[in-house]
GROMACS .gro file of C-alpha atoms in nm:
model
  235
    1MET     CA    1   0.000   0.000   0.000
    2SER     CA    2   0.159   0.328  -0.116
    3ASP     CA    3   0.182   0.648   0.086
    4ILE     CA    4  -0.085   0.809  -0.132
    5SER     CA    5  -0.325   0.520  -0.068
    6VAL     CA    6  -0.263   0.544   0.306
    7ILE     CA    7  -0.314   0.922   0.299
    8VAL     CA    8  -0.639   0.903   0.102
    9ALA     CA    9  -0.779   0.617   0.310
   10SER     CA   10  -0.686   0.782   0.641
   11PHE     CA   11  -0.803   1.129   0.539
   12LEU     CA   12  -1.142   1.018   0.412
   13THR     CA   13  -1.225   0.774   0.690
   14ALA     CA   14  -1.100   1.008   0.961
   15GLY     CA   15  -1.283   1.299   0.798
   16VAL     CA   16  -1.616   1.121   0.833
   17GLU     CA   17  -1.556   1.061   1.204
   18TRP     CA   18  -1.435   1.418   1.264
   19VAL     CA   19  -1.744   1.558   1.094
   20GLU     CA   20  -1.963   1.354   1.329
   21ALA     CA   21  -1.759   1.471   1.628
   22PHE     CA   22  -1.783   1.834   1.516
   23THR     CA   23  -2.159   1.800   1.473
   24ILE     CA   24  -2.189   1.717   1.842
   25VAL     CA   25  -1.952   1.996   1.946
   26LEU     CA   26  -2.142   2.241   1.725
   27ALA     CA   27  -2.473   2.142   1.880
   28VAL     CA   28  -2.333   2.183   2.231
   29ALA     CA   29  -2.162   2.511   2.143
   30LEU     CA   30  -2.485   2.664   2.014
   31ALA     CA   31  -2.644   2.579   2.349
   32ILE     CA   32  -2.373   2.672   2.601
   33GLY     CA   33  -2.121   2.873   2.401
   34TRP     CA   34  -1.805   2.796   2.207
   35PRO     CA   35  -1.548   2.841   2.488
   36ARG     CA   36  -1.689   2.562   2.707
   37ALA     CA   37  -1.770   2.331   2.416
   38THR     CA   38  -1.422   2.383   2.272
   39ALA     CA   39  -1.262   2.318   2.612
   40ALA     CA   40  -1.447   1.986   2.641
   41ALA     CA   41  -1.347   1.887   2.288
   42GLY     CA   42  -0.987   1.985   2.358
   43ALA     CA   43  -0.982   1.768   2.669
   44ALA     CA   44  -1.101   1.470   2.462
   45LEU     CA   45  -0.830   1.537   2.203
   46ALA     CA   46  -0.573   1.549   2.483
   47VAL     CA   47  -0.685   1.205   2.602
   48LEU     CA   48  -0.650   1.078   2.246
   49ALA     CA   49  -0.302   1.227   2.226
   50LEU     CA   50  -0.203   1.036   2.542
   51LEU     CA   51  -0.343   0.715   2.395
   52THR     CA   52  -0.137   0.773   2.082
   53LEU     CA   53   0.179   0.773   2.292
   54PHE     CA   54   0.103   0.416   2.398
   55GLY     CA   55   0.053   0.306   2.038
   56ALA     CA   56  -0.095  -0.030   1.950
   57ARG     CA   57  -0.064  -0.161   2.309
   58ALA     CA   58  -0.355   0.056   2.417
   59VAL     CA   59  -0.585  -0.130   2.177
   60ASP     CA   60  -0.614  -0.410   2.434
   61PHE     CA   61  -0.782  -0.174   2.680
   62ILE     CA   62  -1.054  -0.068   2.435
   63ALA     CA   63  -1.073  -0.380   2.221
   64ASP     CA   64  -1.449  -0.390   2.257
   65MET     CA   65  -1.571  -0.050   2.141
   66ARG     CA   66  -1.929  -0.167   2.187
   67ILE     CA   67  -1.909  -0.112   2.562
   68VAL     CA   68  -1.796   0.248   2.514
   69GLN     CA   69  -2.053   0.305   2.240
   70PHE     CA   70  -2.338   0.167   2.450
   71VAL     CA   71  -2.258   0.373   2.760
   72VAL     CA   72  -2.213   0.693   2.561
   73GLY     CA   73  -2.516   0.611   2.348
   74VAL     CA   74  -2.741   0.574   2.652
   75PHE     CA   75  -2.613   0.900   2.801
   76LEU     CA   76  -2.663   1.093   2.477
   77THR     CA   77  -3.010   0.946   2.426
   78LEU     CA   78  -3.124   1.054   2.773
   79PHE     CA   79  -2.963   1.395   2.740
   80GLY     CA   80  -3.107   1.450   2.391
   81MET     CA   81  -3.456   1.350   2.505
   82ARG     CA   82  -3.438   1.606   2.785
   83TRP     CA   83  -3.335   1.891   2.556
   84LEU     CA   84  -3.583   1.801   2.285
   85ALA     CA   85  -3.865   1.777   2.538
   86LYS     CA   86  -3.785   2.126   2.669
   87ALA     CA   87  -3.774   2.269   2.318
   88ILE     CA   88  -4.107   2.106   2.231
   89ALA     CA   89  -4.265   2.246   2.548
   90ARG     CA   90  -4.139   2.596   2.469
   91THR     CA   91  -4.250   2.580   2.106
   92ALA     CA   92  -4.595   2.458   2.210
   93GLY     CA   93  -4.625   2.747   2.455
   94LEU     CA   94  -4.620   2.532   2.769
   95LYS     CA   95  -4.304   2.706   2.892
   96ARG     CA   96  -4.170   3.057   2.861
   97ARG     CA   97  -3.941   3.109   2.563
   98ARG     CA   98  -3.733   3.364   2.754
   99ASP     CA   99  -3.683   3.419   3.128
  100GLU     CA  100  -3.734   3.786   3.212
  101ALA     CA  101  -3.786   3.809   3.587
  102ALA     CA  102  -3.468   3.873   3.784
  103ALA     CA  103  -3.548   3.620   4.055
  104PHE     CA  104  -3.627   3.354   3.802
  105ALA     CA  105  -3.308   3.442   3.613
  106ARG     CA  106  -3.098   3.368   3.923
  107VAL     CA  107  -3.257   3.028   3.963
  108SER     CA  108  -3.231   2.949   3.594
  109GLY     CA  109  -2.866   3.054   3.606
  110THR     CA  110  -2.797   2.781   3.861
  111LEU     CA  111  -2.986   2.530   3.651
  112ALA     CA  112  -2.804   2.647   3.340
  113ALA     CA  113  -2.470   2.584   3.510
  114THR     CA  114  -2.575   2.227   3.586
  115ALA     CA  115  -2.695   2.177   3.229
  116SER     CA  116  -2.371   2.332   3.105
  117HIS     CA  117  -2.163   2.070   3.283
  118GLY     CA  118  -2.375   1.796   3.130
  119ALA     CA  119  -2.345   1.953   2.786
  120MET     CA  120  -1.967   1.973   2.820
  121LEU     CA  121  -1.966   1.604   2.908
  122VAL     CA  122  -2.166   1.535   2.593
  123ALA     CA  123  -1.908   1.721   2.383
  124PHE     CA  124  -1.621   1.541   2.557
  125GLN     CA  125  -1.772   1.196   2.510
  126GLY     CA  126  -1.874   1.267   2.152
  127VAL     CA  127  -1.525   1.376   2.047
  128LEU     CA  128  -1.365   1.096   2.246
  129ILE     CA  129  -1.564   0.812   2.094
  130GLU     CA  130  -1.531   0.944   1.739
  131GLY     CA  131  -1.164   1.016   1.804
  132LEU     CA  132  -1.111   0.663   1.931
  133GLU     CA  133  -1.244   0.532   1.603
  134VAL     CA  134  -1.002   0.758   1.414
  135TRP     CA  135  -0.721   0.642   1.642
  136LEU     CA  136  -0.805   0.277   1.577
  137ILE     CA  137  -0.808   0.344   1.202
  138VAL     CA  138  -0.465   0.506   1.220
  139VAL     CA  139  -0.324   0.224   1.434
  140ALA     CA  140  -0.470  -0.043   1.205
  141LEU     CA  141  -0.338   0.117   0.886
  142GLY     CA  142  -0.005   0.196   1.046
  143THR     CA  143   0.038  -0.158   1.175
  144GLN     CA  144  -0.048  -0.316   0.841
  145THR     CA  145   0.152  -0.082   0.620
  146GLY     CA  146   0.431   0.039   0.846
  147ARG     CA  147   0.328   0.399   0.778
  148THR     CA  148   0.177   0.506   1.108
  149ALA     CA  149   0.318   0.858   1.082
  150VAL     CA  150   0.167   0.903   0.735
  151ALA     CA  151  -0.174   0.776   0.849
  152ALA     CA  152  -0.164   0.997   1.160
  153GLY     CA  153  -0.069   1.301   0.952
  154ALA     CA  154  -0.360   1.243   0.715
  155ALA     CA  155  -0.600   1.206   1.009
  156LEU     CA  156  -0.474   1.533   1.159
  157ALA     CA  157  -0.512   1.703   0.820
  158ALA     CA  158  -0.872   1.584   0.810
  159LEU     CA  159  -0.925   1.728   1.158
  160GLY     CA  160  -0.782   2.062   1.047
  161THR     CA  161  -1.006   2.068   0.741
  162VAL     CA  162  -1.320   1.997   0.946
  163MET     CA  163  -1.224   2.261   1.204
  164ALA     CA  164  -1.170   2.520   0.929
  165ALA     CA  165  -1.511   2.444   0.784
  166GLY     CA  166  -1.655   2.470   1.136
  167ILE     CA  167  -1.514   2.820   1.183
  168ILE     CA  168  -1.695   2.927   0.867
  169LEU     CA  169  -2.021   2.769   0.981
  170ARG     CA  170  -2.030   2.904   1.336
  171ALA     CA  171  -2.119   3.264   1.242
  172PRO     CA  172  -2.447   3.204   1.058
  173LEU     CA  173  -2.552   2.928   1.297
  174SER     CA  174  -2.499   3.152   1.600
  175ARG     CA  175  -2.791   3.369   1.483
  176VAL     CA  176  -3.044   3.086   1.511
  177PRO     CA  177  -3.310   3.162   1.782
  178GLU     CA  178  -3.259   3.001   2.123
  179THR     CA  179  -3.562   2.771   2.111
  180ALA     CA  180  -3.473   2.652   1.761
  181ILE     CA  181  -3.119   2.585   1.880
  182LYS     CA  182  -3.240   2.369   2.166
  183TYR     CA  183  -3.470   2.186   1.926
  184LEU     CA  184  -3.190   2.114   1.678
  185VAL     CA  185  -2.948   2.020   1.957
  186GLY     CA  186  -3.196   1.773   2.102
  187CYS     CA  187  -3.257   1.610   1.764
  188ALA     CA  188  -2.885   1.586   1.684
  189ILE     CA  189  -2.776   1.445   2.021
  190LEU     CA  190  -3.071   1.206   2.032
  191ALA     CA  191  -2.983   1.080   1.683
  192PHE     CA  192  -2.621   1.012   1.779
  193GLY     CA  193  -2.727   0.842   2.102
  194THR     CA  194  -2.974   0.614   1.924
  195TYR     CA  195  -2.722   0.532   1.653
  196TRP     CA  196  -2.441   0.437   1.891
  197MET     CA  197  -2.664   0.252   2.136
  198LEU     CA  198  -2.823   0.030   1.872
  199THR     CA  199  -2.486  -0.022   1.700
  200ALA     CA  200  -2.340  -0.141   2.029
  201MET     CA  201  -2.631  -0.384   2.065
  202GLY     CA  202  -2.540  -0.544   1.734
  203TYR     CA  203  -2.774  -0.368   1.494
  204VAL     CA  204  -2.621  -0.309   1.151
  205TRP     CA  205  -2.751   0.008   0.989
  206PRO     CA  206  -2.830  -0.065   0.620
  207ILE     CA  207  -2.703   0.277   0.509
  208GLY     CA  208  -2.422   0.309   0.762
  209ASP     CA  209  -2.343   0.659   0.892
  210TYR     CA  210  -2.599   0.806   0.652
  211ALA     CA  211  -2.855   0.687   0.905
  212LEU     CA  212  -2.760   0.984   1.126
  213PRO     CA  213  -2.924   1.257   0.914
  214VAL     CA  214  -3.223   1.027   0.864
  215LEU     CA  215  -3.257   0.986   1.241
  216MET     CA  216  -3.220   1.361   1.298
  217THR     CA  217  -3.490   1.432   1.041
  218GLY     CA  218  -3.716   1.169   1.194
  219TYR     CA  219  -3.683   1.312   1.543
  220ALA     CA  220  -3.736   1.665   1.411
  221LEU     CA  221  -4.056   1.568   1.232
  222GLY     CA  222  -4.174   1.371   1.534
  223GLY     CA  223  -4.112   1.674   1.753
  224LEU     CA  224  -4.321   1.892   1.523
  225VAL     CA  225  -4.606   1.642   1.546
  226ALA     CA  226  -4.577   1.652   1.927
  227VAL     CA  227  -4.581   2.034   1.924
  228ARG     CA  228  -4.896   2.042   1.714
  229ALA     CA  229  -5.068   1.786   1.939
  230LEU     CA  230  -4.977   1.979   2.254
  231MET     CA  231  -5.099   2.306   2.106
  232GLN     CA  232  -5.431   2.148   2.019
  233LEU     CA  233  -5.464   2.008   2.372
  234ALA     CA  234  -5.382   2.349   2.519
  235ARG     CA  235  -5.666   2.506   2.319
   0.00000   0.00000   0.00000
C-alpha cells in the first residue's frame, strides 16, 4: 500500500468521524457557548493524544468498542430526550421562551450551570468516541503498512479541514433563535445516542453513517407532530 493510498484512506475515513464529532460539538456550542464546548473537545483530544503515545498496546484496553458506544449512546439518548422535550414544550407554549424576571433568572442561572456541565460532558464523550475510532483506524493502517506517521498526519489534516469548515459555519448558525437551537441540539444528540446505542447492541444500519441525518430528520418531524398535538390540547 503506497503512501498516497494510506493518505487518502486515512483522510477520508477520519474525515467522516471528525465531521460527526464536530456536529456534536457544534450542537453543544450553540447551546452553552463555544469556549466551554471547545474546552471539552480539547480535553477529549488530549486524552487521544495520550493514547497515541502508547501506540498499538492501548488497543487491548478498548478492544471492545461496543461497551464504550453503548454507555455513551445511553447517556446521549437521555440527554437529547431532555433537551428536545424542553424545546417542544417551549415551542408549544407550555413554557416561557425567555426568562425575564430577575429572581427567576438567578434560579435558571444555577440550573443552566448544571446543564452546562452535562453539555460539556456530551461534547467530551462525543469527540472521544469518534476520536477513538479515528485512532483505531490510524493504528490499524499503520500496523499493516508500516506507515503510522503518514496515516496519523492524514488524520490530523482531516481534523484541520473539518475545524476550518466549522469556523466558517459558526457565524451564521450563531444567529439561530434560542428555542430553535435547543430543538436542533436535542434532535442531533438524540440521533447520535440512538445510533451508537443500537450499533453497540449489534444492529447493523443498512445505510451506515448516513442513518444519522435520517434519524435527525425523523426526530425533528416527530417533535413537530408533538408540538402540534400539545398546542391542540392546550386550546
